[in-house]
């Protein structure tokens, strides 16, 4: 008889009047807030702007929820489309059933859209969010505790999880695989934080480290679970998935370090001062619009220098006038007399 164990809640729903508060959804919401909070701090520390992580999360989170649910429904289709099953249950996400593989894959698509709209590189954003995602998973796994699901083999260890009788489960004490994975994810978050600070990871390598470390733990934890799942060569499907994704993450980490060493110098380009910037309150002349110049009065020296030129011009005009008088020749007495009469 096991005298020490972790009790499971009698229900996963708390009603506040007509409003049901489901423990599974509550844990996911807490995880999202933790991921965005930590990701925002890391993004600002790397030179980004406050609020950018939350803006992109608006795209990533809905895509991630849809992707996680799709992966679960596709890989466990017999739970919703088998004989005696109701396909409408596939949409009841609050009852549990999110595949992290699908959540990360489709969530990355949503994040890519958000990053494109903001003009920032997706790998840099993923690096900032990586440890926060691990902590979000640590929080989300407690939702499985509320639903009494995803436990391991039977055990009488002091930290065994008590499971009550219910649909698709037998009462007893089992390995709390939800707790194992939650603790592992906390360790992954600490590992990424340490490695990123120590080695200045960039260009998606912090995210790749998170993926590889998570898959390493998910492999042995998944192997302990006893819930219904598809098998390939006698091994659970999610174990194979963890192996494949682990290899891909390691390959990316190595190639990225070889071809793109170091860290991004700029993670969020500055598109210029905003309207609220005090520097923009005063208009400044630009090269395209030069300020008009006012004519300045000539100085005394400049006026004196201009007098000889004016005198020469007047003499030339007088000479041309004399040349126009008929019969005016050099030394002609008649011309001289005419000039004197005119004078």
Coordinates of C-alpha atoms in Angstrom, one line a residue:
X1 CA 0.0 0.0 0.0
X2 CA 1.4 3.4 -1.0
X3 CA 1.1 5.9 1.8
X4 CA 2.7 8.8 0.0
X5 CA 1.5 10.0 -3.4
X6 CA 0.5 13.1 -5.4
X7 CA -3.2 13.5 -5.3
X8 CA -5.1 14.5 -8.5
X9 CA -7.9 17.1 -8.4
X10 CA -11.4 15.6 -8.2
X11 CA -12.4 18.0 -11.1
X12 CA -10.7 20.1 -13.7
X13 CA -13.4 22.7 -13.7
X14 CA -14.3 25.4 -11.2
X15 CA -17.6 27.3 -11.8
X16 CA -17.9 30.9 -11.0
X17 CA -21.6 31.2 -11.3
X18 CA -22.4 30.3 -15.0
X19 CA -18.8 30.8 -16.0
X20 CA -16.6 27.6 -16.0
X21 CA -12.9 28.0 -15.3
X22 CA -11.0 25.0 -16.7
X23 CA -7.7 24.2 -15.2
X24 CA -6.2 23.1 -18.5
X25 CA -7.0 26.4 -20.2
X26 CA -5.9 28.4 -17.2
X27 CA -2.4 26.7 -17.2
X28 CA -2.0 27.4 -20.9
X29 CA -2.9 31.1 -20.4
X30 CA -0.4 31.4 -17.6
X31 CA 2.2 29.9 -19.8
X32 CA 1.6 32.3 -22.6
X33 CA 1.9 35.3 -20.3
X34 CA 5.2 34.0 -18.8
X35 CA 6.6 33.4 -22.3
X36 CA 5.7 36.9 -23.5
X37 CA 6.9 38.6 -20.3
X38 CA 10.3 36.9 -20.4
X39 CA 10.6 37.2 -24.2
X40 CA 9.9 40.9 -24.0
X41 CA 12.7 41.4 -21.4
X42 CA 15.2 39.5 -23.5
X43 CA 14.1 41.3 -26.7
X44 CA 14.7 44.7 -25.1
X45 CA 18.0 43.6 -23.8
X46 CA 19.1 42.7 -27.3
X47 CA 18.1 46.2 -28.6
X48 CA 14.5 45.6 -29.6
X49 CA 11.5 47.8 -28.9
X50 CA 9.1 47.1 -26.0
X51 CA 5.9 45.5 -27.2
X52 CA 7.3 43.8 -30.3
X53 CA 7.2 40.3 -28.7
X54 CA 3.6 40.7 -27.7
X55 CA 2.6 42.1 -31.2
X56 CA 4.1 39.0 -32.9
X57 CA 2.7 36.7 -30.3
X58 CA -0.8 37.8 -31.4
X59 CA 0.0 36.0 -34.6
X60 CA 2.0 33.1 -33.2
X61 CA -0.3 32.0 -30.3
X62 CA -3.5 31.3 -32.3
X63 CA -1.5 29.6 -35.1
X64 CA 0.2 27.5 -32.4
X65 CA -3.1 26.4 -30.7
X66 CA -4.5 25.4 -34.1
X67 CA -1.3 23.5 -35.0
X68 CA -1.1 21.8 -31.6
X69 CA -4.7 20.6 -31.9
X70 CA -4.3 19.5 -35.5
X71 CA -1.3 17.4 -34.6
X72 CA -3.1 15.8 -31.7
X73 CA -6.3 15.0 -33.7
X74 CA -4.3 13.6 -36.7
X75 CA -2.0 11.4 -34.6
X76 CA -4.9 10.2 -32.3
X77 CA -7.7 10.2 -34.8
X78 CA -9.2 7.0 -33.4
X79 CA -10.2 9.1 -30.3
X80 CA -12.5 11.2 -32.5
X81 CA -13.4 9.3 -35.6
X82 CA -13.4 5.7 -34.4
X83 CA -16.5 3.6 -33.9
X84 CA -18.7 5.1 -31.2
X85 CA -16.8 8.4 -31.2
X86 CA -18.2 11.8 -31.8
X87 CA -16.1 13.9 -34.3
X88 CA -17.4 17.1 -32.6
X89 CA -15.1 16.3 -29.7
X90 CA -12.1 17.1 -31.9
X91 CA -12.9 20.8 -31.4
X92 CA -13.1 20.6 -27.6
X93 CA -9.6 21.8 -26.9
X94 CA -10.5 22.6 -23.3
X95 CA -10.7 18.9 -22.6
X96 CA -7.0 18.5 -23.4
X97 CA -5.0 17.3 -26.4
X98 CA -2.3 19.7 -27.8
X99 CA 0.7 18.3 -29.6
X100 CA 3.8 20.5 -29.0
X101 CA 5.2 19.5 -32.3
X102 CA 2.3 21.0 -34.2
X103 CA 2.1 24.0 -31.9
X104 CA 5.7 24.9 -32.6
X105 CA 5.5 24.2 -36.3
X106 CA 2.4 26.2 -37.1
X107 CA 3.2 28.8 -34.4
X108 CA 6.4 29.5 -36.3
X109 CA 4.3 30.2 -39.4
X110 CA 2.3 32.8 -37.4
X111 CA 5.4 34.3 -35.9
X112 CA 7.0 34.5 -39.4
X113 CA 3.9 36.6 -40.6
X114 CA 4.2 38.9 -37.6
X115 CA 8.0 39.3 -38.1
X116 CA 7.5 40.1 -41.8
X117 CA 5.0 42.8 -40.9
X118 CA 7.4 44.4 -38.4
X119 CA 10.5 44.0 -40.6
X120 CA 12.5 41.9 -38.2
X121 CA 14.3 38.5 -38.5
X122 CA 12.4 35.5 -37.3
X123 CA 15.5 33.7 -35.9
X124 CA 16.3 36.7 -33.6
X125 CA 12.7 36.8 -32.3
X126 CA 12.8 33.0 -31.7
X127 CA 16.0 33.3 -29.8
X128 CA 14.5 35.9 -27.5
X129 CA 11.4 33.7 -26.9
X130 CA 13.1 30.3 -26.6
X131 CA 13.4 30.0 -22.8
X132 CA 10.0 31.6 -22.3
X133 CA 8.5 28.9 -24.5
X134 CA 10.1 26.2 -22.3
X135 CA 8.6 27.8 -19.2
X136 CA 5.2 28.0 -20.9
X137 CA 5.4 24.3 -21.5
X138 CA 6.3 23.8 -17.8
X139 CA 3.1 25.7 -16.9
X140 CA 1.0 24.0 -19.5
X141 CA 1.8 20.5 -18.3
X142 CA 0.0 21.1 -15.1
X143 CA -3.1 21.2 -17.2
X144 CA -2.6 17.5 -17.7
X145 CA -2.7 17.1 -13.9
X146 CA -6.1 18.8 -13.8
X147 CA -7.4 16.4 -16.5
X148 CA -5.7 13.3 -15.0
X149 CA -4.0 12.4 -18.3
X150 CA -0.6 11.7 -19.7
X151 CA 0.7 9.7 -16.8
X152 CA 3.3 6.9 -16.9
X153 CA 3.5 3.3 -15.8
X154 CA 2.2 2.1 -12.4
X155 CA 4.6 2.7 -9.5
X156 CA 4.6 2.9 -5.7
X157 CA 7.3 5.6 -5.4
X158 CA 6.6 8.3 -2.9
X159 CA 6.0 10.9 -5.6
X160 CA 3.6 8.6 -7.5
X161 CA 0.5 10.2 -9.0
X162 CA -2.9 9.0 -7.9
X163 CA -5.4 8.6 -10.7
X164 CA -9.1 8.0 -10.0
X165 CA -11.4 5.8 -12.1
X166 CA -12.8 7.4 -15.2
X167 CA -13.1 7.2 -19.0
X168 CA -10.1 5.5 -20.6
X169 CA -8.3 5.2 -17.2
X170 CA -7.9 2.8 -14.3
X171 CA -7.6 3.9 -10.7
X172 CA -4.1 3.5 -9.2
X173 CA -0.8 5.3 -8.7
X174 CA 1.4 6.0 -11.7
X175 CA 4.6 7.9 -12.7
X176 CA 3.7 11.6 -12.8
X177 CA 5.2 12.1 -16.3
X178 CA 3.5 15.5 -16.5
X179 CA 5.6 16.5 -13.5
X180 CA 8.8 15.0 -15.0
X181 CA 8.3 17.0 -18.2
X182 CA 7.4 20.2 -16.3
X183 CA 10.6 20.0 -14.3
X184 CA 12.6 19.1 -17.4
X185 CA 11.3 22.2 -19.2
X186 CA 12.3 24.4 -16.4
X187 CA 15.8 22.9 -16.7
X188 CA 15.8 23.6 -20.5
X189 CA 14.9 27.2 -19.9
X190 CA 17.8 27.6 -17.4
X191 CA 20.1 25.9 -19.9
X192 CA 19.2 28.3 -22.7
X193 CA 19.5 31.3 -20.5
X194 CA 23.0 30.3 -19.3
X195 CA 24.2 29.3 -22.8
X196 CA 22.9 32.4 -24.4
X197 CA 24.6 34.6 -21.8
X198 CA 27.8 32.6 -21.9
X199 CA 28.2 32.2 -25.7
X200 CA 26.1 35.0 -27.1
X201 CA 23.9 32.7 -29.3
X202 CA 22.4 34.3 -32.3
X203 CA 20.7 33.6 -35.7
X204 CA 18.3 31.0 -34.2
X205 CA 20.8 29.0 -32.2
X206 CA 19.2 29.7 -28.8
X207 CA 15.9 28.4 -30.2
X208 CA 17.7 25.4 -31.7
X209 CA 19.3 24.6 -28.3
X210 CA 15.9 24.8 -26.7
X211 CA 14.4 22.4 -29.3
X212 CA 17.3 19.9 -29.0
X213 CA 17.3 19.9 -25.2
X214 CA 13.5 19.5 -25.0
X215 CA 13.5 16.6 -27.4
X216 CA 16.2 14.8 -25.4
X217 CA 14.0 14.9 -22.4
X218 CA 10.7 14.2 -24.2
X219 CA 12.1 11.0 -25.6
X220 CA 12.6 9.2 -22.3
X221 CA 9.5 10.8 -20.7
X222 CA 7.4 9.7 -23.7
X223 CA 8.8 6.2 -23.4
X224 CA 7.3 5.9 -19.9
X225 CA 3.8 6.9 -20.8
X226 CA 1.0 4.3 -21.0
X227 CA -1.8 6.2 -22.7
X228 CA -3.0 5.0 -26.1
X229 CA -0.7 6.0 -29.0
X230 CA 0.4 4.8 -32.4
X231 CA 3.6 2.8 -32.6
X232 CA 6.3 2.4 -35.3
X233 CA 8.6 -0.6 -34.9
X234 CA 7.3 -1.0 -31.4
X235 CA 8.2 2.6 -30.4
X236 CA 5.7 5.3 -29.7
X237 CA 5.2 7.8 -32.6
X238 CA 6.2 10.8 -30.4
X239 CA 9.5 9.1 -29.5
X240 CA 10.3 8.9 -33.2
X241 CA 9.3 12.5 -33.7
X242 CA 11.5 13.6 -30.8
X243 CA 14.5 11.8 -32.4
X244 CA 14.0 13.4 -35.8
X245 CA 13.4 16.9 -34.5
X246 CA 16.4 16.5 -32.2
X247 CA 18.7 15.7 -35.1
X248 CA 17.3 18.6 -37.2
X249 CA 17.9 21.0 -34.4
X250 CA 21.5 19.9 -33.8
X251 CA 22.3 20.1 -37.5
X252 CA 20.8 23.6 -37.7
X253 CA 22.8 24.6 -34.6
X254 CA 26.1 23.4 -36.1
X255 CA 25.6 24.8 -39.6
X256 CA 24.4 28.2 -38.3
X257 CA 27.5 28.5 -36.1
X258 CA 29.7 27.7 -39.1
X259 CA 28.1 30.0 -41.7
X260 CA 26.6 32.7 -39.5
X261 CA 28.8 33.0 -36.3
X262 CA 28.2 35.6 -33.7
X263 CA 24.9 37.4 -32.9
X264 CA 22.8 39.9 -34.8
X265 CA 24.1 43.5 -34.4
X266 CA 20.6 44.8 -35.0
X267 CA 17.4 42.9 -34.2
X268 CA 14.8 45.6 -35.0
X269 CA 15.6 48.3 -37.5
X270 CA 14.7 51.8 -36.6
X271 CA 12.4 53.3 -39.2
X272 CA 13.0 56.9 -38.0
X273 CA 11.6 59.1 -35.2
X274 CA 7.9 59.0 -34.5
X275 CA 5.5 61.9 -34.2
X276 CA 5.9 61.9 -30.5
X277 CA 9.7 62.3 -30.7
X278 CA 10.6 65.9 -29.5
X279 CA 13.3 66.1 -32.1
X280 CA 10.6 66.3 -34.8
X281 CA 8.8 69.3 -33.3
X282 CA 11.1 71.8 -35.1
X283 CA 11.3 71.8 -38.8
X284 CA 14.8 71.5 -40.2
X285 CA 15.8 72.6 -43.7
X286 CA 16.8 69.8 -46.1
X287 CA 19.1 69.6 -49.1
X288 CA 16.1 69.2 -51.4
X289 CA 14.5 72.5 -50.0
X290 CA 17.3 75.1 -49.4
X291 CA 16.5 78.2 -47.5
X292 CA 16.1 81.3 -49.7
X293 CA 19.0 83.7 -49.5
X294 CA 18.5 87.5 -49.2
X295 CA 20.7 89.9 -51.4
X296 CA 23.3 91.6 -49.3
X297 CA 24.3 95.2 -49.9
X298 CA 27.7 95.7 -51.6
X299 CA 30.5 96.9 -49.4
X300 CA 32.4 100.1 -50.0
X301 CA 35.4 98.3 -51.5
X302 CA 33.2 96.4 -53.9
X303 CA 31.5 99.7 -55.0
X304 CA 34.9 101.4 -55.7
X305 CA 36.1 98.4 -57.7
X306 CA 33.0 98.6 -59.8
X307 CA 33.5 102.3 -60.8
X308 CA 36.3 101.9 -63.3
X309 CA 34.4 99.2 -65.1
X310 CA 31.3 101.5 -65.3
X311 CA 33.5 104.4 -66.6
X312 CA 35.0 102.2 -69.4
X313 CA 31.5 101.1 -70.4
X314 CA 30.3 104.8 -70.6
X315 CA 33.4 105.8 -72.8
X316 CA 32.7 102.9 -75.1
X317 CA 29.1 104.0 -75.5
X318 CA 30.1 107.6 -76.3
X319 CA 32.6 106.5 -78.9
X320 CA 30.0 104.4 -80.6
X321 CA 27.7 107.4 -80.6
X322 CA 30.3 109.5 -82.3
X323 CA 30.9 106.8 -84.9
X324 CA 27.2 107.0 -85.9
X325 CA 27.5 110.8 -86.9
X326 CA 27.8 111.1 -90.7
X327 CA 31.1 112.5 -91.9
X328 CA 32.7 112.2 -88.4
X329 CA 36.3 111.3 -89.1
X330 CA 39.4 111.6 -87.1
X331 CA 40.9 115.1 -87.7
X332 CA 38.0 116.4 -89.8
X333 CA 37.5 120.1 -89.1
X334 CA 33.9 120.0 -90.1
X335 CA 33.2 117.3 -87.6
X336 CA 35.0 119.1 -84.9
X337 CA 33.0 122.3 -85.7
X338 CA 29.8 120.4 -85.6
X339 CA 30.7 118.9 -82.3
X340 CA 31.4 122.3 -80.9
X341 CA 28.2 123.7 -82.2
X342 CA 26.2 120.9 -80.7
X343 CA 28.0 121.4 -77.3

